[in-house]
């Protein structure tokens, strides 16, 4: 008997199988045959879904998008450099007063 290579399942597939197991319309054995996944794996995905179900609504409400600080710092540096250059050029041309 040969072993098949390890497979990676997408989160969408895992949730589909776990939801089918939670519904209970088919047995775990029937689901394992239908989706070609070991029954223990289906039980594990089902338990993970049940344990983490409450966090789905908590994270979605107040979650802010991740901010890339490196990109923001680079943009601030770039704009500061441009402002300094423009200030120097306007001072040379006499269009900017020395007051700040």
PDB file of N, CA and C in Angstrom:
ATOM      1  N   UNK A   1       0.837  -1.171   0.000  1.00  0.00           N
ATOM      2  CA  UNK A   1       0.000   0.000   0.000  1.00  0.00           C
ATOM      3  C   UNK A   1       0.883   1.237   0.000  1.00  0.00           C
ATOM      4  N   UNK A   2       0.696   2.087  -0.964  1.00  0.00           N
ATOM      5  CA  UNK A   2       1.523   3.287  -1.055  1.00  0.00           C
ATOM      6  C   UNK A   2       0.820   4.459  -0.385  1.00  0.00           C
ATOM      7  N   UNK A   3       1.636   5.322   0.182  1.00  0.00           N
ATOM      8  CA  UNK A   3       1.089   6.519   0.820  1.00  0.00           C
ATOM      9  C   UNK A   3       0.988   7.617  -0.213  1.00  0.00           C
ATOM     10  N   UNK A   4      -0.088   8.368  -0.157  1.00  0.00           N
ATOM     11  CA  UNK A   4      -0.211   9.473  -1.092  1.00  0.00           C
ATOM     12  C   UNK A   4       0.477  10.700  -0.486  1.00  0.00           C
ATOM     13  N   UNK A   5       0.914  11.607  -1.326  1.00  0.00           N
ATOM     14  CA  UNK A   5       1.616  12.789  -0.820  1.00  0.00           C
ATOM     15  C   UNK A   5       0.702  13.672   0.017  1.00  0.00           C
ATOM     16  N   UNK A   6       1.326  14.419   0.902  1.00  0.00           N
ATOM     17  CA  UNK A   6       0.581  15.334   1.774  1.00  0.00           C
ATOM     18  C   UNK A   6      -0.102  16.399   0.929  1.00  0.00           C
ATOM     19  N   UNK A   7      -1.351  16.677   1.266  1.00  0.00           N
ATOM     20  CA  UNK A   7      -2.122  17.659   0.513  1.00  0.00           C
ATOM     21  C   UNK A   7      -2.384  18.885   1.366  1.00  0.00           C
ATOM     22  N   UNK A   8      -2.478  20.016   0.730  1.00  0.00           N
ATOM     23  CA  UNK A   8      -2.850  21.259   1.401  1.00  0.00           C
ATOM     24  C   UNK A   8      -4.241  21.645   0.928  1.00  0.00           C
ATOM     25  N   UNK A   9      -5.121  21.852   1.885  1.00  0.00           N
ATOM     26  CA  UNK A   9      -6.492  22.222   1.550  1.00  0.00           C
ATOM     27  C   UNK A   9      -6.677  23.709   1.808  1.00  0.00           C
ATOM     28  N   UNK A  10      -7.450  24.339   0.973  1.00  0.00           N
ATOM     29  CA  UNK A  10      -7.709  25.764   1.129  1.00  0.00           C
ATOM     30  C   UNK A  10      -8.653  25.994   2.314  1.00  0.00           C
ATOM     31  N   UNK A  11      -8.592  27.180   2.901  1.00  0.00           N
ATOM     32  CA  UNK A  11      -9.526  27.487   3.987  1.00  0.00           C
ATOM     33  C   UNK A  11     -10.992  27.379   3.559  1.00  0.00           C
ATOM     34  N   UNK A  12     -11.282  27.706   2.310  1.00  0.00           N
ATOM     35  CA  UNK A  12     -12.655  27.599   1.820  1.00  0.00           C
ATOM     36  C   UNK A  12     -13.123  26.141   1.814  1.00  0.00           C
ATOM     37  N   UNK A  13     -12.239  25.234   1.402  1.00  0.00           N
ATOM     38  CA  UNK A  13     -12.579  23.816   1.380  1.00  0.00           C
ATOM     39  C   UNK A  13     -12.790  23.291   2.799  1.00  0.00           C
ATOM     40  N   UNK A  14     -11.890  23.691   3.711  1.00  0.00           N
ATOM     41  CA  UNK A  14     -11.994  23.245   5.093  1.00  0.00           C
ATOM     42  C   UNK A  14     -13.309  23.709   5.718  1.00  0.00           C
ATOM     43  N   UNK A  15     -13.669  24.955   5.465  1.00  0.00           N
ATOM     44  CA  UNK A  15     -14.912  25.470   6.048  1.00  0.00           C
ATOM     45  C   UNK A  15     -16.125  24.775   5.445  1.00  0.00           C
ATOM     46  N   UNK A  16     -16.055  24.470   4.168  1.00  0.00           N
ATOM     47  CA  UNK A  16     -17.162  23.769   3.498  1.00  0.00           C
ATOM     48  C   UNK A  16     -17.374  22.385   4.126  1.00  0.00           C
ATOM     49  N   UNK A  17     -16.279  21.668   4.361  1.00  0.00           N
ATOM     50  CA  UNK A  17     -16.365  20.332   4.949  1.00  0.00           C
ATOM     51  C   UNK A  17     -16.834  20.423   6.400  1.00  0.00           C
ATOM     52  N   UNK A  18     -16.273  21.381   7.152  1.00  0.00           N
ATOM     53  CA  UNK A  18     -16.645  21.529   8.564  1.00  0.00           C
ATOM     54  C   UNK A  18     -18.113  21.915   8.708  1.00  0.00           C
ATOM     55  N   UNK A  19     -18.605  22.786   7.854  1.00  0.00           N
ATOM     56  CA  UNK A  19     -20.023  23.168   7.915  1.00  0.00           C
ATOM     57  C   UNK A  19     -20.931  21.988   7.572  1.00  0.00           C
ATOM     58  N   UNK A  20     -20.502  21.185   6.619  1.00  0.00           N
ATOM     59  CA  UNK A  20     -21.285  19.995   6.273  1.00  0.00           C
ATOM     60  C   UNK A  20     -21.331  19.036   7.464  1.00  0.00           C
ATOM     61  N   UNK A  21     -20.216  18.944   8.194  1.00  0.00           N
ATOM     62  CA  UNK A  21     -20.183  18.063   9.370  1.00  0.00           C
ATOM     63  C   UNK A  21     -21.065  18.615  10.486  1.00  0.00           C
ATOM     64  N   UNK A  22     -21.090  19.926  10.640  1.00  0.00           N
ATOM     65  CA  UNK A  22     -21.914  20.538  11.686  1.00  0.00           C
ATOM     66  C   UNK A  22     -23.400  20.369  11.375  1.00  0.00           C
ATOM     67  N   UNK A  23     -23.753  20.484  10.106  1.00  0.00           N
ATOM     68  CA  UNK A  23     -25.159  20.323   9.723  1.00  0.00           C
ATOM     69  C   UNK A  23     -25.681  18.938  10.111  1.00  0.00           C
ATOM     70  N   UNK A  24     -24.849  17.925   9.997  1.00  0.00           N
ATOM     71  CA  UNK A  24     -25.230  16.580  10.415  1.00  0.00           C
ATOM     72  C   UNK A  24     -26.150  15.850   9.460  1.00  0.00           C
ATOM     73  N   UNK A  25     -26.269  16.333   8.238  1.00  0.00           N
ATOM     74  CA  UNK A  25     -27.139  15.666   7.265  1.00  0.00           C
ATOM     75  C   UNK A  25     -26.530  14.350   6.780  1.00  0.00           C
ATOM     76  N   UNK A  26     -25.208  14.260   6.858  1.00  0.00           N
ATOM     77  CA  UNK A  26     -24.494  13.041   6.481  1.00  0.00           C
ATOM     78  C   UNK A  26     -23.560  12.665   7.627  1.00  0.00           C
ATOM     79  N   UNK A  27     -23.212  11.394   7.703  1.00  0.00           N
ATOM     80  CA  UNK A  27     -22.279  10.962   8.742  1.00  0.00           C
ATOM     81  C   UNK A  27     -20.866  11.384   8.363  1.00  0.00           C
ATOM     82  N   UNK A  28     -19.977  11.328   9.345  1.00  0.00           N
ATOM     83  CA  UNK A  28     -18.571  11.685   9.107  1.00  0.00           C
ATOM     84  C   UNK A  28     -17.967  10.746   8.064  1.00  0.00           C
ATOM     85  N   UNK A  29     -18.355   9.485   8.106  1.00  0.00           N
ATOM     86  CA  UNK A  29     -17.850   8.512   7.134  1.00  0.00           C
ATOM     87  C   UNK A  29     -18.300   8.865   5.720  1.00  0.00           C
ATOM     88  N   UNK A  30     -19.558   9.237   5.575  1.00  0.00           N
ATOM     89  CA  UNK A  30     -20.059   9.634   4.260  1.00  0.00           C
ATOM     90  C   UNK A  30     -19.349  10.888   3.764  1.00  0.00           C
ATOM     91  N   UNK A  31     -19.130  11.835   4.667  1.00  0.00           N
ATOM     92  CA  UNK A  31     -18.424  13.057   4.274  1.00  0.00           C
ATOM     93  C   UNK A  31     -16.984  12.764   3.880  1.00  0.00           C
ATOM     94  N   UNK A  32     -16.340  11.853   4.588  1.00  0.00           N
ATOM     95  CA  UNK A  32     -14.949  11.533   4.252  1.00  0.00           C
ATOM     96  C   UNK A  32     -14.853  10.897   2.868  1.00  0.00           C
ATOM     97  N   UNK A  33     -15.828  10.107   2.515  1.00  0.00           N
ATOM     98  CA  UNK A  33     -15.842   9.511   1.174  1.00  0.00           C
ATOM     99  C   UNK A  33     -16.173  10.562   0.118  1.00  0.00           C
ATOM    100  N   UNK A  34     -17.100  11.436   0.442  1.00  0.00           N
ATOM    101  CA  UNK A  34     -17.521  12.465  -0.510  1.00  0.00           C
ATOM    102  C   UNK A  34     -16.394  13.448  -0.812  1.00  0.00           C
ATOM    103  N   UNK A  35     -15.697  13.903   0.244  1.00  0.00           N
ATOM    104  CA  UNK A  35     -14.662  14.911   0.068  1.00  0.00           C
ATOM    105  C   UNK A  35     -13.252  14.327  -0.018  1.00  0.00           C
ATOM    106  N   UNK A  36     -13.117  13.007   0.112  1.00  0.00           N
ATOM    107  CA  UNK A  36     -11.824  12.320   0.046  1.00  0.00           C
ATOM    108  C   UNK A  36     -10.854  12.867   1.102  1.00  0.00           C
ATOM    109  N   UNK A  37     -11.356  12.912   2.335  1.00  0.00           N
ATOM    110  CA  UNK A  37     -10.577  13.376   3.474  1.00  0.00           C
ATOM    111  C   UNK A  37     -10.784  12.380   4.610  1.00  0.00           C
ATOM    112  N   UNK A  38      -9.760  12.183   5.421  1.00  0.00           N
ATOM    113  CA  UNK A  38      -9.846  11.244   6.535  1.00  0.00           C
ATOM    114  C   UNK A  38     -10.883  11.730   7.558  1.00  0.00           C
ATOM    115  N   UNK A  39     -11.652  10.809   8.140  1.00  0.00           N
ATOM    116  CA  UNK A  39     -12.676  11.208   9.115  1.00  0.00           C
ATOM    117  C   UNK A  39     -12.108  11.992  10.306  1.00  0.00           C
ATOM    118  N   UNK A  40     -10.905  11.631  10.757  1.00  0.00           N
ATOM    119  CA  UNK A  40     -10.300  12.366  11.872  1.00  0.00           C
ATOM    120  C   UNK A  40     -10.046  13.822  11.486  1.00  0.00           C
ATOM    121  N   UNK A  41      -9.677  14.054  10.251  1.00  0.00           N
ATOM    122  CA  UNK A  41      -9.418  15.417   9.788  1.00  0.00           C
ATOM    123  C   UNK A  41     -10.706  16.227   9.764  1.00  0.00           C
ATOM    124  N   UNK A  42     -11.801  15.609   9.350  1.00  0.00           N
ATOM    125  CA  UNK A  42     -13.095  16.300   9.335  1.00  0.00           C
ATOM    126  C   UNK A  42     -13.506  16.670  10.763  1.00  0.00           C
ATOM    127  N   UNK A  43     -13.328  15.750  11.696  1.00  0.00           N
ATOM    128  CA  UNK A  43     -13.657  16.027  13.093  1.00  0.00           C
ATOM    129  C   UNK A  43     -12.804  17.161  13.647  1.00  0.00           C
ATOM    130  N   UNK A  44     -11.537  17.162  13.290  1.00  0.00           N
ATOM    131  CA  UNK A  44     -10.636  18.223  13.753  1.00  0.00           C
ATOM    132  C   UNK A  44     -11.059  19.584  13.196  1.00  0.00           C
ATOM    133  N   UNK A  45     -11.376  19.662  11.916  1.00  0.00           N
ATOM    134  CA  UNK A  45     -11.822  20.926  11.300  1.00  0.00           C
ATOM    135  C   UNK A  45     -13.136  21.390  11.928  1.00  0.00           C
ATOM    136  N   UNK A  46     -14.035  20.452  12.202  1.00  0.00           N
ATOM    137  CA  UNK A  46     -15.314  20.783  12.823  1.00  0.00           C
ATOM    138  C   UNK A  46     -15.078  21.384  14.204  1.00  0.00           C
ATOM    139  N   UNK A  47     -14.208  20.773  14.999  1.00  0.00           N
ATOM    140  CA  UNK A  47     -13.919  21.285  16.338  1.00  0.00           C
ATOM    141  C   UNK A  47     -13.263  22.663  16.277  1.00  0.00           C
ATOM    142  N   UNK A  48     -12.366  22.871  15.322  1.00  0.00           N
ATOM    143  CA  UNK A  48     -11.731  24.179  15.169  1.00  0.00           C
ATOM    144  C   UNK A  48     -12.768  25.244  14.833  1.00  0.00           C
ATOM    145  N   UNK A  49     -13.681  24.909  13.961  1.00  0.00           N
ATOM    146  CA  UNK A  49     -14.721  25.863  13.574  1.00  0.00           C
ATOM    147  C   UNK A  49     -15.610  26.207  14.761  1.00  0.00           C
ATOM    148  N   UNK A  50     -15.982  25.214  15.539  1.00  0.00           N
ATOM    149  CA  UNK A  50     -16.845  25.463  16.693  1.00  0.00           C
ATOM    150  C   UNK A  50     -16.127  26.285  17.766  1.00  0.00           C
ATOM    151  N   UNK A  51     -14.838  26.042  17.971  1.00  0.00           N
ATOM    152  CA  UNK A  51     -14.071  26.775  18.976  1.00  0.00           C
ATOM    153  C   UNK A  51     -13.853  28.231  18.569  1.00  0.00           C
ATOM    154  N   UNK A  52     -13.680  28.480  17.290  1.00  0.00           N
ATOM    155  CA  UNK A  52     -13.341  29.820  16.826  1.00  0.00           C
ATOM    156  C   UNK A  52     -14.528  30.569  16.245  1.00  0.00           C
ATOM    157  N   UNK A  53     -15.719  30.048  16.384  1.00  0.00           N
ATOM    158  CA  UNK A  53     -16.900  30.680  15.792  1.00  0.00           C
ATOM    159  C   UNK A  53     -17.185  32.040  16.414  1.00  0.00           C
ATOM    160  N   UNK A  54     -16.962  32.189  17.704  1.00  0.00           N
ATOM    161  CA  UNK A  54     -17.251  33.464  18.374  1.00  0.00           C
ATOM    162  C   UNK A  54     -16.304  34.567  17.918  1.00  0.00           C
ATOM    163  N   UNK A  55     -15.096  34.226  17.561  1.00  0.00           N
ATOM    164  CA  UNK A  55     -14.117  35.239  17.165  1.00  0.00           C
ATOM    165  C   UNK A  55     -14.401  35.818  15.784  1.00  0.00           C
ATOM    166  N   UNK A  56     -15.204  35.146  15.005  1.00  0.00           N
ATOM    167  CA  UNK A  56     -15.517  35.642  13.664  1.00  0.00           C
ATOM    168  C   UNK A  56     -16.195  37.004  13.746  1.00  0.00           C
ATOM    169  N   UNK A  57     -17.128  37.147  14.658  1.00  0.00           N
ATOM    170  CA  UNK A  57     -17.871  38.392  14.762  1.00  0.00           C
ATOM    171  C   UNK A  57     -17.108  39.450  15.544  1.00  0.00           C
ATOM    172  N   UNK A  58     -16.244  39.048  16.459  1.00  0.00           N
ATOM    173  CA  UNK A  58     -15.446  40.004  17.224  1.00  0.00           C
ATOM    174  C   UNK A  58     -14.437  40.712  16.340  1.00  0.00           C
ATOM    175  N   UNK A  59     -13.743  39.991  15.513  1.00  0.00           N
ATOM    176  CA  UNK A  59     -12.681  40.560  14.700  1.00  0.00           C
ATOM    177  C   UNK A  59     -13.212  41.402  13.566  1.00  0.00           C
ATOM    178  N   UNK A  60     -14.366  41.072  13.035  1.00  0.00           N
ATOM    179  CA  UNK A  60     -14.894  41.768  11.875  1.00  0.00           C
ATOM    180  C   UNK A  60     -15.388  43.170  12.183  1.00  0.00           C
ATOM    181  N   UNK A  61     -15.859  43.425  13.402  1.00  0.00           N
ATOM    182  CA  UNK A  61     -16.493  44.701  13.723  1.00  0.00           C
ATOM    183  C   UNK A  61     -15.492  45.843  13.859  1.00  0.00           C
ATOM    184  N   UNK A  62     -14.455  45.668  14.645  1.00  0.00           N
ATOM    185  CA  UNK A  62     -13.567  46.779  14.928  1.00  0.00           C
ATOM    186  C   UNK A  62     -12.189  46.637  14.331  1.00  0.00           C
ATOM    187  N   UNK A  63     -12.025  45.785  13.406  1.00  0.00           N
ATOM    188  CA  UNK A  63     -10.706  45.530  12.850  1.00  0.00           C
ATOM    189  C   UNK A  63     -10.329  46.620  11.851  1.00  0.00           C
ATOM    190  N   UNK A  64      -9.173  47.207  12.074  1.00  0.00           N
ATOM    191  CA  UNK A  64      -8.664  48.218  11.152  1.00  0.00           C
ATOM    192  C   UNK A  64      -7.658  47.560  10.212  1.00  0.00           C
ATOM    193  N   UNK A  65      -7.544  48.050   9.006  1.00  0.00           N
ATOM    194  CA  UNK A  65      -6.579  47.457   8.092  1.00  0.00           C
ATOM    195  C   UNK A  65      -5.151  47.672   8.586  1.00  0.00           C
ATOM    196  N   UNK A  66      -4.291  46.746   8.266  1.00  0.00           N
ATOM    197  CA  UNK A  66      -2.891  46.839   8.670  1.00  0.00           C
ATOM    198  C   UNK A  66      -2.218  47.999   7.943  1.00  0.00           C
ATOM    199  N   UNK A  67      -1.357  48.707   8.672  1.00  0.00           N
ATOM    200  CA  UNK A  67      -0.673  49.868   8.119  1.00  0.00           C
ATOM    201  C   UNK A  67       0.788  49.507   7.895  1.00  0.00           C
ATOM    202  N   UNK A  68       1.290  49.823   6.724  1.00  0.00           N
ATOM    203  CA  UNK A  68       2.689  49.577   6.410  1.00  0.00           C
ATOM    204  C   UNK A  68       3.497  50.798   6.837  1.00  0.00           C
ATOM    205  N   UNK A  69       4.125  50.705   8.008  1.00  0.00           N
ATOM    206  CA  UNK A  69       4.850  51.844   8.565  1.00  0.00           C
ATOM    207  C   UNK A  69       6.069  52.223   7.732  1.00  0.00           C
ATOM    208  N   UNK A  70       6.745  51.240   7.149  1.00  0.00           N
ATOM    209  CA  UNK A  70       7.928  51.547   6.337  1.00  0.00           C
ATOM    210  C   UNK A  70       7.553  52.428   5.154  1.00  0.00           C
ATOM    211  N   UNK A  71       6.462  52.100   4.502  1.00  0.00           N
ATOM    212  CA  UNK A  71       6.032  52.882   3.346  1.00  0.00           C
ATOM    213  C   UNK A  71       5.630  54.296   3.768  1.00  0.00           C
ATOM    214  N   UNK A  72       4.947  54.411   4.915  1.00  0.00           N
ATOM    215  CA  UNK A  72       4.547  55.730   5.391  1.00  0.00           C
ATOM    216  C   UNK A  72       5.753  56.582   5.780  1.00  0.00           C
ATOM    217  N   UNK A  73       6.730  55.981   6.438  1.00  0.00           N
ATOM    218  CA  UNK A  73       7.939  56.715   6.816  1.00  0.00           C
ATOM    219  C   UNK A  73       8.722  57.144   5.575  1.00  0.00           C
ATOM    220  N   UNK A  74       8.751  56.285   4.569  1.00  0.00           N
ATOM    221  CA  UNK A  74       9.444  56.642   3.329  1.00  0.00           C
ATOM    222  C   UNK A  74       8.746  57.820   2.653  1.00  0.00           C
ATOM    223  N   UNK A  75       7.428  57.815   2.644  1.00  0.00           N
ATOM    224  CA  UNK A  75       6.668  58.916   2.031  1.00  0.00           C
ATOM    225  C   UNK A  75       6.881  60.218   2.803  1.00  0.00           C
ATOM    226  N   UNK A  76       6.906  60.150   4.131  1.00  0.00           N
ATOM    227  CA  UNK A  76       7.155  61.346   4.943  1.00  0.00           C
ATOM    228  C   UNK A  76       8.534  61.911   4.633  1.00  0.00           C
ATOM    229  N   UNK A  77       9.528  61.054   4.535  1.00  0.00           N
ATOM    230  CA  UNK A  77      10.879  61.503   4.211  1.00  0.00           C
ATOM    231  C   UNK A  77      10.945  62.151   2.835  1.00  0.00           C
ATOM    232  N   UNK A  78      10.265  61.547   1.892  1.00  0.00           N
ATOM    233  CA  UNK A  78      10.239  62.077   0.524  1.00  0.00           C
ATOM    234  C   UNK A  78       9.594  63.464   0.485  1.00  0.00           C
ATOM    235  N   UNK A  79       8.465  63.615   1.169  1.00  0.00           N
ATOM    236  CA  UNK A  79       7.772  64.908   1.182  1.00  0.00           C
ATOM    237  C   UNK A  79       8.574  65.972   1.926  1.00  0.00           C
ATOM    238  N   UNK A  80       9.245  65.592   2.996  1.00  0.00           N
ATOM    239  CA  UNK A  80      10.094  66.538   3.729  1.00  0.00           C
ATOM    240  C   UNK A  80      11.226  67.025   2.848  1.00  0.00           C
ATOM    241  N   UNK A  81      11.828  66.124   2.119  1.00  0.00           N
ATOM    242  CA  UNK A  81      12.919  66.487   1.214  1.00  0.00           C
ATOM    243  C   UNK A  81      12.432  67.453   0.130  1.00  0.00           C
ATOM    244  N   UNK A  82      11.250  67.180  -0.433  1.00  0.00           N
ATOM    245  CA  UNK A  82      10.694  68.064  -1.454  1.00  0.00           C
ATOM    246  C   UNK A  82      10.384  69.454  -0.883  1.00  0.00           C
ATOM    247  N   UNK A  83       9.829  69.497   0.317  1.00  0.00           N
ATOM    248  CA  UNK A  83       9.520  70.785   0.944  1.00  0.00           C
ATOM    249  C   UNK A  83      10.787  71.591   1.205  1.00  0.00           C
ATOM    250  N   UNK A  84      11.825  70.935   1.686  1.00  0.00           N
ATOM    251  CA  UNK A  84      13.088  71.626   1.937  1.00  0.00           C
ATOM    252  C   UNK A  84      13.680  72.170   0.640  1.00  0.00           C
ATOM    253  N   UNK A  85      13.615  71.383  -0.418  1.00  0.00           N
ATOM    254  CA  UNK A  85      14.137  71.826  -1.706  1.00  0.00           C
ATOM    255  C   UNK A  85      13.358  73.036  -2.223  1.00  0.00           C
ATOM    256  N   UNK A  86      12.036  72.955  -2.155  1.00  0.00           N
ATOM    257  CA  UNK A  86      11.200  74.059  -2.634  1.00  0.00           C
ATOM    258  C   UNK A  86      11.398  75.319  -1.795  1.00  0.00           C
ATOM    259  N   UNK A  87      11.568  75.170  -0.504  1.00  0.00           N
ATOM    260  CA  UNK A  87      11.801  76.316   0.362  1.00  0.00           C
ATOM    261  C   UNK A  87      13.119  77.002   0.002  1.00  0.00           C
ATOM    262  N   UNK A  88      14.146  76.201  -0.238  1.00  0.00           N
ATOM    263  CA  UNK A  88      15.441  76.766  -0.635  1.00  0.00           C
ATOM    264  C   UNK A  88      15.361  77.465  -1.978  1.00  0.00           C
ATOM    265  N   UNK A  89      14.655  76.868  -2.925  1.00  0.00           N
ATOM    266  CA  UNK A  89      14.538  77.454  -4.262  1.00  0.00           C
ATOM    267  C   UNK A  89      13.745  78.759  -4.204  1.00  0.00           C
ATOM    268  N   UNK A  90      12.692  78.815  -3.417  1.00  0.00           N
ATOM    269  CA  UNK A  90      11.895  80.041  -3.295  1.00  0.00           C
ATOM    270  C   UNK A  90      12.665  81.132  -2.548  1.00  0.00           C
ATOM    271  N   UNK A  91      13.466  80.761  -1.577  1.00  0.00           N
ATOM    272  CA  UNK A  91      14.301  81.749  -0.883  1.00  0.00           C
ATOM    273  C   UNK A  91      15.327  82.365  -1.845  1.00  0.00           C
ATOM    274  N   UNK A  92      15.927  81.556  -2.676  1.00  0.00           N
ATOM    275  CA  UNK A  92      16.907  82.053  -3.648  1.00  0.00           C
ATOM    276  C   UNK A  92      16.248  83.002  -4.653  1.00  0.00           C
ATOM    277  N   UNK A  93      15.024  82.670  -5.023  1.00  0.00           N
ATOM    278  CA  UNK A  93      14.323  83.503  -5.995  1.00  0.00           C
ATOM    279  C   UNK A  93      13.722  84.748  -5.350  1.00  0.00           C
ATOM    280  N   UNK A  94      13.752  84.814  -4.033  1.00  0.00           N
ATOM    281  CA  UNK A  94      13.211  85.954  -3.327  1.00  0.00           C
ATOM    282  C   UNK A  94      11.708  85.959  -3.251  1.00  0.00           C
ATOM    283  N   UNK A  95      11.073  84.840  -3.495  1.00  0.00           N
ATOM    284  CA  UNK A  95       9.615  84.761  -3.448  1.00  0.00           C
ATOM    285  C   UNK A  95       9.076  84.339  -2.083  1.00  0.00           C
ATOM    286  N   UNK A  96       9.967  83.926  -1.202  1.00  0.00           N
ATOM    287  CA  UNK A  96       9.530  83.467   0.107  1.00  0.00           C
ATOM    288  C   UNK A  96      10.193  84.337   1.162  1.00  0.00           C
ATOM    289  N   UNK A  97       9.413  84.873   2.054  1.00  0.00           N
ATOM    290  CA  UNK A  97       9.989  85.719   3.099  1.00  0.00           C
ATOM    291  C   UNK A  97      10.717  84.852   4.095  1.00  0.00           C
ATOM    292  N   UNK A  98      11.596  85.424   4.869  1.00  0.00           N
ATOM    293  CA  UNK A  98      12.415  84.685   5.820  1.00  0.00           C
ATOM    294  C   UNK A  98      11.628  84.328   7.071  1.00  0.00           C
ATOM    295  N   UNK A  99      10.425  84.856   7.228  1.00  0.00           N
ATOM    296  CA  UNK A  99       9.610  84.568   8.403  1.00  0.00           C
ATOM    297  C   UNK A  99       9.032  83.144   8.319  1.00  0.00           C
ATOM    298  N   UNK A 100       8.900  82.558   9.485  1.00  0.00           N
ATOM    299  CA  UNK A 100       8.246  81.252   9.547  1.00  0.00           C
ATOM    300  C   UNK A 100       7.232  81.254  10.627  1.00  0.00           C
TER     301      UNK A 100
END
